[in-house]
XYZ file of C-alpha atoms in Angstrom:
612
model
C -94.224 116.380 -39.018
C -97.061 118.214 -40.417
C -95.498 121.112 -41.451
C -92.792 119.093 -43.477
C -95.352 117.487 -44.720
C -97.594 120.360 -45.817
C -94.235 121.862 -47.366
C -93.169 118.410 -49.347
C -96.904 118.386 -51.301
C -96.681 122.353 -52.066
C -93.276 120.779 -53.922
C -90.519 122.741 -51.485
C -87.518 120.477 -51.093
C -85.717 120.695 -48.045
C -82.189 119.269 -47.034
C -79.090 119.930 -44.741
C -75.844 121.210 -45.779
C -72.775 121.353 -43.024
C -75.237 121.712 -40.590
C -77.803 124.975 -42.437
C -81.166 124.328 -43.197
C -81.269 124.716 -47.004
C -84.462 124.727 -49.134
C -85.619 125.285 -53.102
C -89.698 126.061 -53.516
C -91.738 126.955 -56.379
C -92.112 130.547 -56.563
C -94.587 131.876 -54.381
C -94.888 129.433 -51.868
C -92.504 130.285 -49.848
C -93.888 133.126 -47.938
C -92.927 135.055 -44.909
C -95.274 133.634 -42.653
C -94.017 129.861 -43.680
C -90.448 131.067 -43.401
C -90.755 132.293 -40.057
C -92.521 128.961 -38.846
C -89.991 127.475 -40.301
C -87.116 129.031 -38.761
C -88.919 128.831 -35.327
C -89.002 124.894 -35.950
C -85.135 124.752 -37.602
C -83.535 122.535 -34.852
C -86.655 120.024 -35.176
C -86.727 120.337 -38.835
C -83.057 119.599 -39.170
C -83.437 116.543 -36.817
C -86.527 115.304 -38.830
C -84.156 115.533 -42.131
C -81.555 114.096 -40.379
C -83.338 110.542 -39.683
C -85.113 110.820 -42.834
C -81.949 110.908 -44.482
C -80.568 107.181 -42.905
C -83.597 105.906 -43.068
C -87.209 106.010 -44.402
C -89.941 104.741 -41.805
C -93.190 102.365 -42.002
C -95.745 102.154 -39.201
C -97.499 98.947 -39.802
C -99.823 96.144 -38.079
C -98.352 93.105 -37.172
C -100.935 90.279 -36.783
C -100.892 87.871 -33.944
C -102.146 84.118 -34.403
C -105.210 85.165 -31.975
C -105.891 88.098 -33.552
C -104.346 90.729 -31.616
C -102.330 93.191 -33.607
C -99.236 94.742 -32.522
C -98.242 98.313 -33.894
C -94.160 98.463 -35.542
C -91.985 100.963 -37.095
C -90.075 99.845 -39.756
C -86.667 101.435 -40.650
C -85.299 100.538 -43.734
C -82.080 102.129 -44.260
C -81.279 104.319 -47.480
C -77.838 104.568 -49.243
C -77.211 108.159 -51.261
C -80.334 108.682 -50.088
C -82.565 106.270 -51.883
C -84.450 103.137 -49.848
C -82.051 100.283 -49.961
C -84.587 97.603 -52.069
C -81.986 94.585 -51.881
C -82.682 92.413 -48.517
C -80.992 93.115 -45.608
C -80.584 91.665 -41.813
C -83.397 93.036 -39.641
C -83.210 93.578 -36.034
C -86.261 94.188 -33.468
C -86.959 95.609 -30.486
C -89.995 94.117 -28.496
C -90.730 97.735 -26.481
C -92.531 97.834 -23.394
C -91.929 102.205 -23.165
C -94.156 102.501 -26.592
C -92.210 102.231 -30.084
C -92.949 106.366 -30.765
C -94.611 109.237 -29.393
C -96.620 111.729 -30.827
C -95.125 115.050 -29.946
C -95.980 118.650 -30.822
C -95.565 118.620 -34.972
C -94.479 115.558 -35.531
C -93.480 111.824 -33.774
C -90.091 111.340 -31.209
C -89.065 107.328 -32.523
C -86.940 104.948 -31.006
C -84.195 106.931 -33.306
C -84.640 110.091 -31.374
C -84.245 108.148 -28.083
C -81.953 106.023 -29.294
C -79.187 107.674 -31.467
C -76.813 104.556 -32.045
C -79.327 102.734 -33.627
C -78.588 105.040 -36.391
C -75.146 103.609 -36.648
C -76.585 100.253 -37.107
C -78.929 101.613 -40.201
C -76.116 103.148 -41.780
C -74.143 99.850 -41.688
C -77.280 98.299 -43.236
C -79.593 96.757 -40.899
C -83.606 96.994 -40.775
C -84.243 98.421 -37.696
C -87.443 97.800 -36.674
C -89.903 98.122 -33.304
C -93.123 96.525 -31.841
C -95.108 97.541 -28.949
C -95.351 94.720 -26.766
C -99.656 93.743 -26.767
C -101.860 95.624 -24.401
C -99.553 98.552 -24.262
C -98.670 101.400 -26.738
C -100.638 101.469 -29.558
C -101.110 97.642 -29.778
C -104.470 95.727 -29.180
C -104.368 93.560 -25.826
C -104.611 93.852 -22.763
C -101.769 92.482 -19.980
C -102.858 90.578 -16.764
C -99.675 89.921 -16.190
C -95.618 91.208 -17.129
C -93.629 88.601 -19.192
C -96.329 86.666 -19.969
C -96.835 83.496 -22.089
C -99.006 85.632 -25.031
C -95.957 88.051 -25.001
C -93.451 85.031 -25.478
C -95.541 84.012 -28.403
C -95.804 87.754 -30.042
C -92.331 87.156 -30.599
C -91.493 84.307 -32.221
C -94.563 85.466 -34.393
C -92.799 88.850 -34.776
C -89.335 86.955 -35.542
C -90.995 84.913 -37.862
C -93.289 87.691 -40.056
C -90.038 89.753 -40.356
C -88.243 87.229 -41.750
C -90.682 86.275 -44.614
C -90.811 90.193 -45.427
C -88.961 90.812 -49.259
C -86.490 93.128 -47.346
C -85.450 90.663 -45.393
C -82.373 88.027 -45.704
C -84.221 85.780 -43.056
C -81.823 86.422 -40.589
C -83.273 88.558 -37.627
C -81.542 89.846 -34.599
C -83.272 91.406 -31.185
C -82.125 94.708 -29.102
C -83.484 95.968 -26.036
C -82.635 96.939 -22.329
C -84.421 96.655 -19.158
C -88.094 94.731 -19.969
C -86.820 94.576 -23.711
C -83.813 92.876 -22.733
C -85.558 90.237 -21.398
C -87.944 89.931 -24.029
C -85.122 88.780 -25.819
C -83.971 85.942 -23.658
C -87.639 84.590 -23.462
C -88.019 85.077 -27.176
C -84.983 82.773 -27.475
C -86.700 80.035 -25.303
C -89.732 80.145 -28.116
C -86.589 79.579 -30.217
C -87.679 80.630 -33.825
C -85.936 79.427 -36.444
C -85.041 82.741 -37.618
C -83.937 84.414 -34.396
C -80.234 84.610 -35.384
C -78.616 86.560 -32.344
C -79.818 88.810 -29.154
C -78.295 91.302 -27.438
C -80.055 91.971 -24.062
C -78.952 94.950 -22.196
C -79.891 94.940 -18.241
C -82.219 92.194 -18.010
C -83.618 90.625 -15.113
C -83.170 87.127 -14.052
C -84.817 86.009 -10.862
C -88.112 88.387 -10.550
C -88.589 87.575 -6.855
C -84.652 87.892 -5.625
C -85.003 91.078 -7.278
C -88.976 92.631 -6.224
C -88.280 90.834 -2.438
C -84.137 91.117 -1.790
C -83.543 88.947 1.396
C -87.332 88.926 1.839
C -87.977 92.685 1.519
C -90.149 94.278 -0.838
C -88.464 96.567 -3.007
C -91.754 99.089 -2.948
C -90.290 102.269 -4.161
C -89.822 100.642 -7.399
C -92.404 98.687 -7.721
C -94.833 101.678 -7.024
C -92.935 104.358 -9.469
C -92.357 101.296 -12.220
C -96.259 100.757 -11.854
C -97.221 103.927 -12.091
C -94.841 104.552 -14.963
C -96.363 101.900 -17.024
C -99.938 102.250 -16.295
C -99.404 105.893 -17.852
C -97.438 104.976 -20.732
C -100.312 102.259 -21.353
C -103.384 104.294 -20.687
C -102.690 108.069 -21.590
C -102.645 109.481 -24.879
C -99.610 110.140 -26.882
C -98.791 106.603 -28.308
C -97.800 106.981 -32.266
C -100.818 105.489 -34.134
C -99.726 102.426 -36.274
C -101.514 103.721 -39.588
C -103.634 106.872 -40.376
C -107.392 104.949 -40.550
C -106.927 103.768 -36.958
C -108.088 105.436 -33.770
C -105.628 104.632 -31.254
C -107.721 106.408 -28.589
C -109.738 103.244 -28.698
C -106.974 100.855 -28.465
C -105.655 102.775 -25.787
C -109.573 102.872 -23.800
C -108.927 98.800 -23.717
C -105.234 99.108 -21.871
C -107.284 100.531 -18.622
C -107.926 96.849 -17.682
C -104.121 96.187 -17.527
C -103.026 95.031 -14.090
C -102.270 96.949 -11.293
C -98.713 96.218 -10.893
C -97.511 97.300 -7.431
C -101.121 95.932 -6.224
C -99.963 92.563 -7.857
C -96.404 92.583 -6.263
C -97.376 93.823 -2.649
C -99.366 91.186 -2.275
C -96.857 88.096 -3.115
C -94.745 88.162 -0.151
C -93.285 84.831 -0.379
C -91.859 83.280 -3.383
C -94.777 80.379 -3.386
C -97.538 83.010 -2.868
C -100.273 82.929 -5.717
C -102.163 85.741 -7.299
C -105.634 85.715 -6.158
C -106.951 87.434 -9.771
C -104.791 84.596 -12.125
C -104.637 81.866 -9.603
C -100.925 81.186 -10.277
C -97.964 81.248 -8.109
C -96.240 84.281 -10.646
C -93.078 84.266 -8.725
C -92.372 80.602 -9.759
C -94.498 80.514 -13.379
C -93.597 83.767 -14.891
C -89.935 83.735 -13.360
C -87.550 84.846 -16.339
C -84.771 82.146 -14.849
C -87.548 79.895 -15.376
C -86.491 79.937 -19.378
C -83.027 78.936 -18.674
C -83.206 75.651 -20.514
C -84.821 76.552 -23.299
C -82.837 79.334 -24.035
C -80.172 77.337 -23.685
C -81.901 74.366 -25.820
C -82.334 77.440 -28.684
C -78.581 77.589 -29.372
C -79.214 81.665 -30.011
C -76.325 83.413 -29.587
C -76.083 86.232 -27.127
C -74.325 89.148 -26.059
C -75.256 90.267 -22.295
C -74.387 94.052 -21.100
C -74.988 95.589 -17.830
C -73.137 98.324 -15.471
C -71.738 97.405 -12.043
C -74.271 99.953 -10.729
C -77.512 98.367 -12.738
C -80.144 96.981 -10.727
C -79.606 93.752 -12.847
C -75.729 93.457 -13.183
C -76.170 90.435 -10.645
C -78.901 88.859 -12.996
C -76.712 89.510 -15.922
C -73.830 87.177 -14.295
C -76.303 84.797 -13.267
C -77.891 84.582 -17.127
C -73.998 84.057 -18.185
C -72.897 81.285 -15.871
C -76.052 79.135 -16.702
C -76.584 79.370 -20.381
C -74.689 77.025 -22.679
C -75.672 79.305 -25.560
C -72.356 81.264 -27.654
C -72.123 84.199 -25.145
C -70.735 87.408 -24.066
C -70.207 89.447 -21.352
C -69.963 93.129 -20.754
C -70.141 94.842 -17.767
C -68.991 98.880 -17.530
C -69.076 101.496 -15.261
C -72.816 102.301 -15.698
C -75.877 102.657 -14.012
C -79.224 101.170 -15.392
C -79.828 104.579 -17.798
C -75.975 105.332 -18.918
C -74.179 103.310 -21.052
C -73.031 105.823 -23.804
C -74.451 105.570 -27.616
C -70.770 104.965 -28.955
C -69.981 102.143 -26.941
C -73.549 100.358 -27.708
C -73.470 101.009 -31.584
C -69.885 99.489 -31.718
C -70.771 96.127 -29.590
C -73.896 95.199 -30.690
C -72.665 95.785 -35.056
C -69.911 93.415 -33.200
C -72.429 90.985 -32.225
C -74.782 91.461 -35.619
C -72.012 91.782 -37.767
C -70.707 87.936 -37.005
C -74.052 86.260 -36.792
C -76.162 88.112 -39.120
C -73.436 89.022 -42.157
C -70.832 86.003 -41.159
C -68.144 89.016 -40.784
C -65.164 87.241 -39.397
C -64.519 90.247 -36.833
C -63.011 88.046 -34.000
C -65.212 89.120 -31.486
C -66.225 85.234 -30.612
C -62.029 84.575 -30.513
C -61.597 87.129 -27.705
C -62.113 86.019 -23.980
C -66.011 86.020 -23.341
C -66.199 88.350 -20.310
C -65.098 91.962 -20.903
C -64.977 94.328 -17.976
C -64.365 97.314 -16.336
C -62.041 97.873 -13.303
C -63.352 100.893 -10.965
C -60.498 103.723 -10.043
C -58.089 101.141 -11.949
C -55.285 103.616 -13.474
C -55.876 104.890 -16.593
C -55.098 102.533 -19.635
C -56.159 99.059 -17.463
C -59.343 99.447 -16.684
C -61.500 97.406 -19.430
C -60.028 93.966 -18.287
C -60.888 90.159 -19.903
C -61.805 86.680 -18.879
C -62.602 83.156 -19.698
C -64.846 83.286 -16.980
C -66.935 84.902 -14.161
C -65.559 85.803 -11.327
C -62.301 85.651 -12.776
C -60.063 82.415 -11.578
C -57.398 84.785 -9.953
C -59.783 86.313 -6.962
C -59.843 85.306 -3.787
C -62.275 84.910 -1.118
C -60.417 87.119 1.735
C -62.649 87.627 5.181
C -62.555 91.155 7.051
C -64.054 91.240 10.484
C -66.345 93.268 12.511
C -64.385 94.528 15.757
C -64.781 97.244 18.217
C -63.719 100.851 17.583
C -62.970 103.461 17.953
C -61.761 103.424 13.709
C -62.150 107.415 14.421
C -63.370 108.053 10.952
C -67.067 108.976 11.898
C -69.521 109.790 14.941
C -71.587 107.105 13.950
C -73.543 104.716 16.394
C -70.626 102.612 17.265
C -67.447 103.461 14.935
C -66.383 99.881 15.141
C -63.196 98.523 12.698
C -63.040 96.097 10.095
C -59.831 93.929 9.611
C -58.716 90.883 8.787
C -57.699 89.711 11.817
C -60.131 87.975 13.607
C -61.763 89.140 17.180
C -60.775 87.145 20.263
C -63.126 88.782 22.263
C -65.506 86.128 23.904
C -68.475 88.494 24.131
C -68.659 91.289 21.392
C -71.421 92.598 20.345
C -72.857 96.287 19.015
C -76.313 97.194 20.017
C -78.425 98.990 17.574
C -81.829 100.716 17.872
C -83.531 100.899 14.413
C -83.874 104.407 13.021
C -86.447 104.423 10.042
C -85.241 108.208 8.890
C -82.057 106.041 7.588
C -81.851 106.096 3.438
C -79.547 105.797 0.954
C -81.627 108.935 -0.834
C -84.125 109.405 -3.794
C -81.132 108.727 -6.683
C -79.884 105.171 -5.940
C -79.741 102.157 -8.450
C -83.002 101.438 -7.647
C -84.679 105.145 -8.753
C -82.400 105.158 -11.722
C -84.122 101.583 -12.819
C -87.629 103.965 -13.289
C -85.711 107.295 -14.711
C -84.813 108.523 -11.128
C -81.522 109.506 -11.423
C -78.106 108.048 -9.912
C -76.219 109.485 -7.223
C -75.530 108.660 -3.618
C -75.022 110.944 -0.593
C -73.836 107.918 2.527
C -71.786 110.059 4.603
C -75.307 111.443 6.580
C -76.871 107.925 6.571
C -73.995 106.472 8.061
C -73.621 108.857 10.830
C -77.136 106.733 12.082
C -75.811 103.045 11.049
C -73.259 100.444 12.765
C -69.834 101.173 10.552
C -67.041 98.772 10.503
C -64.183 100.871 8.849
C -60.115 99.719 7.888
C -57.199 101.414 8.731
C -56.148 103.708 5.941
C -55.072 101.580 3.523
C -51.696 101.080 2.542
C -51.596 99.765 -0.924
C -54.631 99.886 -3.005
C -56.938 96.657 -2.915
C -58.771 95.714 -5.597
C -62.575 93.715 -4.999
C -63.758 91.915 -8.348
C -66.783 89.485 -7.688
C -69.257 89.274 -5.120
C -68.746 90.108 -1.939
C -70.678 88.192 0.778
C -71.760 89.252 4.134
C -71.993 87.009 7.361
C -74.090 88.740 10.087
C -74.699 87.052 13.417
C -78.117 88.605 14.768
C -80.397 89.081 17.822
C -83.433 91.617 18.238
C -85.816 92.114 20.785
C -88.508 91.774 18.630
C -89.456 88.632 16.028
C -88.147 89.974 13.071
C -86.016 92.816 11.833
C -84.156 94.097 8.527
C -80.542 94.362 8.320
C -79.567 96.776 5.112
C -75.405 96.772 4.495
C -73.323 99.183 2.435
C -69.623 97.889 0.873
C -68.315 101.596 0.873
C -64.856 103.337 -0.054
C -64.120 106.479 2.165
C -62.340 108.912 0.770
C -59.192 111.502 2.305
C -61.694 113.693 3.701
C -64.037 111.358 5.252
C -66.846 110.920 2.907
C -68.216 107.719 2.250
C -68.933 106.178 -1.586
C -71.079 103.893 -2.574
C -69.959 100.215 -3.825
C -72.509 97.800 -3.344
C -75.214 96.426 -0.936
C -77.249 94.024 0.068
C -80.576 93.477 2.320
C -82.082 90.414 4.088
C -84.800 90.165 6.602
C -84.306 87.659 9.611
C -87.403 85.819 9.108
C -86.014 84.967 5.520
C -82.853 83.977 6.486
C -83.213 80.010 5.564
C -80.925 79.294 2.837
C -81.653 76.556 0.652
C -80.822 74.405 -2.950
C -81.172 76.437 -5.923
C -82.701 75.761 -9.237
C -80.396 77.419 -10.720
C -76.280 77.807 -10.750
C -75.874 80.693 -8.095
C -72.031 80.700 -8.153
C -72.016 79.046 -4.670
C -73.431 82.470 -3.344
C -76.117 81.719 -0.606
C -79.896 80.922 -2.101
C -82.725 82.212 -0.036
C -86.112 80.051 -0.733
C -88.107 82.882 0.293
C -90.953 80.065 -0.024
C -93.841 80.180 2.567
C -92.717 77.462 4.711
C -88.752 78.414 5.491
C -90.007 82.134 6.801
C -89.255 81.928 10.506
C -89.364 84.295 13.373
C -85.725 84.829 14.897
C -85.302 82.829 18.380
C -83.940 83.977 21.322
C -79.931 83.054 20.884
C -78.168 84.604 18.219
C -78.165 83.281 14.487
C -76.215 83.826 11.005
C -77.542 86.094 8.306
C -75.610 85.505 4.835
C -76.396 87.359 1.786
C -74.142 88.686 -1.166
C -74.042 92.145 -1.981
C -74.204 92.750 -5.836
C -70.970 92.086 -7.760
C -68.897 94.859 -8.377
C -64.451 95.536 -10.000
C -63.425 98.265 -7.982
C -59.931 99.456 -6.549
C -59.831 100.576 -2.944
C -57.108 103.123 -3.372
C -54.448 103.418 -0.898
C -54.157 106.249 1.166
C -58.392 105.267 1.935
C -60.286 103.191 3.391
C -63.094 100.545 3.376
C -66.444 100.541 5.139
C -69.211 98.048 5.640
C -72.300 99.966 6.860
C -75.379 97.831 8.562
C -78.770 99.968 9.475
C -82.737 98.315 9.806
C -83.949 100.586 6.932
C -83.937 102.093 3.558
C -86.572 104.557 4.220
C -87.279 105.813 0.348
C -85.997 102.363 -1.176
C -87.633 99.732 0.234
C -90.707 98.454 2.436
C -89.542 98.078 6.272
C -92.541 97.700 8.743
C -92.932 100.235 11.530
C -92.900 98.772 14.975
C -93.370 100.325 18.239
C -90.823 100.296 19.797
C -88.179 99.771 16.856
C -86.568 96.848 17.487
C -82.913 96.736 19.346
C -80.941 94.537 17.281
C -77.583 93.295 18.051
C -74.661 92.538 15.576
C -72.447 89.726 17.426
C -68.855 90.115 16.694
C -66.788 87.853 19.547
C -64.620 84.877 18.726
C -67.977 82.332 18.671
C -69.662 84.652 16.487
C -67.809 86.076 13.547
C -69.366 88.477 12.049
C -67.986 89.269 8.529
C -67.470 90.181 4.918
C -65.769 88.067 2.559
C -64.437 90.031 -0.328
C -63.242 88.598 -3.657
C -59.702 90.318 -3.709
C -57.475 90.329 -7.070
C -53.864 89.622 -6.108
C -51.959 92.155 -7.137
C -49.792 91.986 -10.525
């Protein structure tokens, strides 16, 4: 801050005492004008004392093998409010969002944005953070996300902080979102210093999760890409020392790929890029590291929300890693996992395999997690494994209505008795003004916001509701969805909603899925999917739909909730997600049809917990 600053050389010593702004100055200095700015500034002045006081920061250059040079902060914690000089664990954040900004009078850090990490410097850890190359105020520039260059900034990273005197050699990662899986593909470079991660919401499969089913997630993709290119090519980046212009750095981030242009044009899991000539989908696929990660032996610590736009990823990262692991999943979205919580698990996680503190986390079961509407007291459950041994796969059928718990296209019922009805079937017109709204999972991945009005958009779908339900049900896994399918037309998107309604008749969001006809080939995996259905997506297995009816499967993301009696549960199906995702307009919409007869079951398997 320049006006702390300014004060500090005219010798005025400021500190905070039960929460006052307190200061002693050499007489004269102190004048009214510089009290008043003072005073105007006193909740940004105490916040600047307040990280000064854990810890005293160091912008530096971090030099790549090619040359490249990535900007850090470097927190070094103090103790009675002196630098600690003795060597200490580090941990690192490789940020994609830019390390610090410069603000009005001063710079916002990763502290500011990040509060808990001030936990973790008052247990004595060197925080420290890196903008990834090409963006921030490092030198670069990216033709690509998660690429190869990026993989190798951090095992040089790793490896630089470990040789530094305040060091103990043993260096940890942190991260969510792009940082979080920074962290698993720093692993795979495996550096011999890289003692423990703890990604937070990190992406596995990049095309199951930019095409779903086949359909191109283009709200996000747009509004992530647009994010980015700002964040890469605007001023306000925190410079990484006073003789550099970091205008100039930034001038070279304009030639950073477009990254919606990129994605909209790889439709198909085999496409390649025209600009890098590489098939990115299969090359720069995170899942792609899964055996070197493993190979590393780095321990790691996954956490994710059951409404994160990666909770599905994060299962999928813990059932095929061999590595020491564990497993959290809460009740959050992709931007709300509370500071207390996140200090206390990952000084957990650091505390074992950076300081050898026998703290028992790596005796307790390895998958912690939280049970939706559970009552109060049993909600955080444990397992050995995921999904837990104890579900079980129970199947609830489409039938024909009336449920009488909404006006929507059809009202039909969902139970678990099978129809016997030779020739069921709901007819559907696709209406593209259906959405799920501006604040789903999918917004809150960019900053959007989370929250979910269904009720309106299901008055315009096919609903398949229960019976009020007489005990309450609990669904812990992932649910999968079998829909049997015709459409006037070649191709068509089928978008369905696991819901709970409530006494009054308003519907809550669970879960979802998507899948487009044409995609509907399942295939082998390369990877351990659970035995949920794998969908290619490669060129060759897209097919238009025929004339008879065929079976759609796709599992909805995994989810621990408790239907509670005295409600119900809905499965939703419409053609479109207006402000989510990419549906092509055809005129006419298509007229789909959802079979549901005795030939053609129509369903949703649900991973039910007995009950105690």
């Amino acid at each position: 801050m320049d006006l702390l600053l300014w004060l500090r050389e005219a010798g005025v010593v400021l500190w905070t005492e039960q929460g006052r702004l307190r200061f002693e100055a050499p007489a004269g200095v102190m004048t009214d004008e510089i009290r008043e700015r003072v005073a105007q500034r006193r909740a940004e002045v105490i916040a600047f004392l307040a990280e000064a006081d854990v810890a005293e920061r160091t912008s530096v250059w971090i030099g790549m093998p090619d040359g490249v040079r990535l900007a850090a902060d470097v927190f070094r914690p103090k103790r009675h409010g002196v630098t600690i000089s003795e060597p200490l664990p580090v941990i690192w954040c490789h940020e994609r969002y830019r390390r610090a900004e410069a603000v009005a009078g001063g710079i916002m850090t990763k502290l500011d944005a990040q509060p808990w990490l001030k936990e973790l410097l008052r247990h004595e850890y060197v925080v420290v953070v890196v903008d990834v190359r090409g963006s921030g105020a490092s030198e670069g520039v990216r033709p690509v996300e998660f690429a190869v260059e990026e993989t190798q900034d951090a095992y040089a990273v790793t490896e630089w902080l470990a040789a530094q005197q305040w060091c103990t050699g043993r260096v940890g990662m942190f991260g969510m979102s792009y940082s979080g899986v920074a962290q698993l593909l720093a692993a795979g470079a495996a550096p011999p210093h890289l003692a423990a991660i703890v990604p937070q919401m990190a992406l596995f499969d990049l095309f199951a999760f930019l095409r779903p089913g086949g359909v191109f997630r283009d709200n996000f993709a747009r509004a992530w890409s647009e994010l980015v290119h700002r964040l890469d090519t605007q001023p306000g980046a925190a410079r990484a020392d006073a003789r550099t212009d970091v205008a100039a750095t930034v001038a070279a981030h304009q030639h950073n790929v477009d990254v919606f242009a990129q994605a909209a044009r790889l439709k198909c899991r085999d496409s390649r890029d025209e600009a890098t000539g590489r098939t990115l989908y299969e090359e720069l696929n995170p899942a792609g590291a899964i055996a070197r990660i493993s190979a590393s032996g780095v321990p790691i610590c996954h956490l994710s929300g059951w409404y994160d736009i990666w909770v599905r990823d994060t299962t999928l990262w813990f059932r095929n890693l061999t590595n020491p692991q564990r497993m959290i999943i809460g009740p959050w979205s992709h931007n709300s996992c509370g500071n207390d919580f996140l200090a206390t698990e990952h000084l957990r996680w650091y505390d074992r395999w950076l300081k050898d503190i026998d703290n028992g986390v790596t005796d307790e079961p390895p998958v912690r997690y939280f049970t939706m509407s559970a009552p109060p007291g049993t909600q955080w459950r444990s397992s050995a494994q995921w999904p837990p041994a104890q579900v079980r796969p129970t199947e609830f059928f489409f039938r024909a209505g009336p449920a009488a718990t909404i006006s929507s296209v059809n009202d039909g019922l969902l139970t678990a008795v099978a129809p016997t009805d030779p020739d069921g079937v709901d007819v559907y017109r696709v209406d593209y003004t259906t959405t799920t709204g501006r604040t789903t999972r999918w917004a809150d991945g960019y900053g959007g916001g989370f929250r979910y009005h269904l009720t309106p958009n299901d008055r315009k779908a096919l609903t398949y509701t229960t019976p009020v339900l007489s005990r309450d049900v609990e669904v812990t896994g992932h649910p999968v969805v079998h829909l049997w399918v015709s459409a006037d037309q070649p191709d068509a998107d089928f978008f369905v909603y696991l819901e709970e309604v409530d006494e009054r008749g308003e519907s809550h969001y669970v879960s979802e899925a998507v899948i487009r006809a044409s995609y509907r080939a399942c295939g082998p995996a390369p990877y351990d999917t659970m035995g949920l259905p794998f969908l290619p997506g490669v060129t060759e297995s897209v097919q238009p739909l025929p004339a008879e009816p065929v079976e759609l499967v796709a599992d909805l993301h995994p989810t621990s909730n408790v239907f509670v009696a005295g409600r119900r549960l809905r499965v939703s199906v419409t053609g479109c997600d207006r402000d989510n995702a990419d549906t092509p307009r055809r005129v006419p919409p298509p007229v789909v049809r959802i079979h549901r007869s005795a030939r053609y079951l129509s369903r949703v398997v649900l991973p039910i917990m007995p009950s105690p």
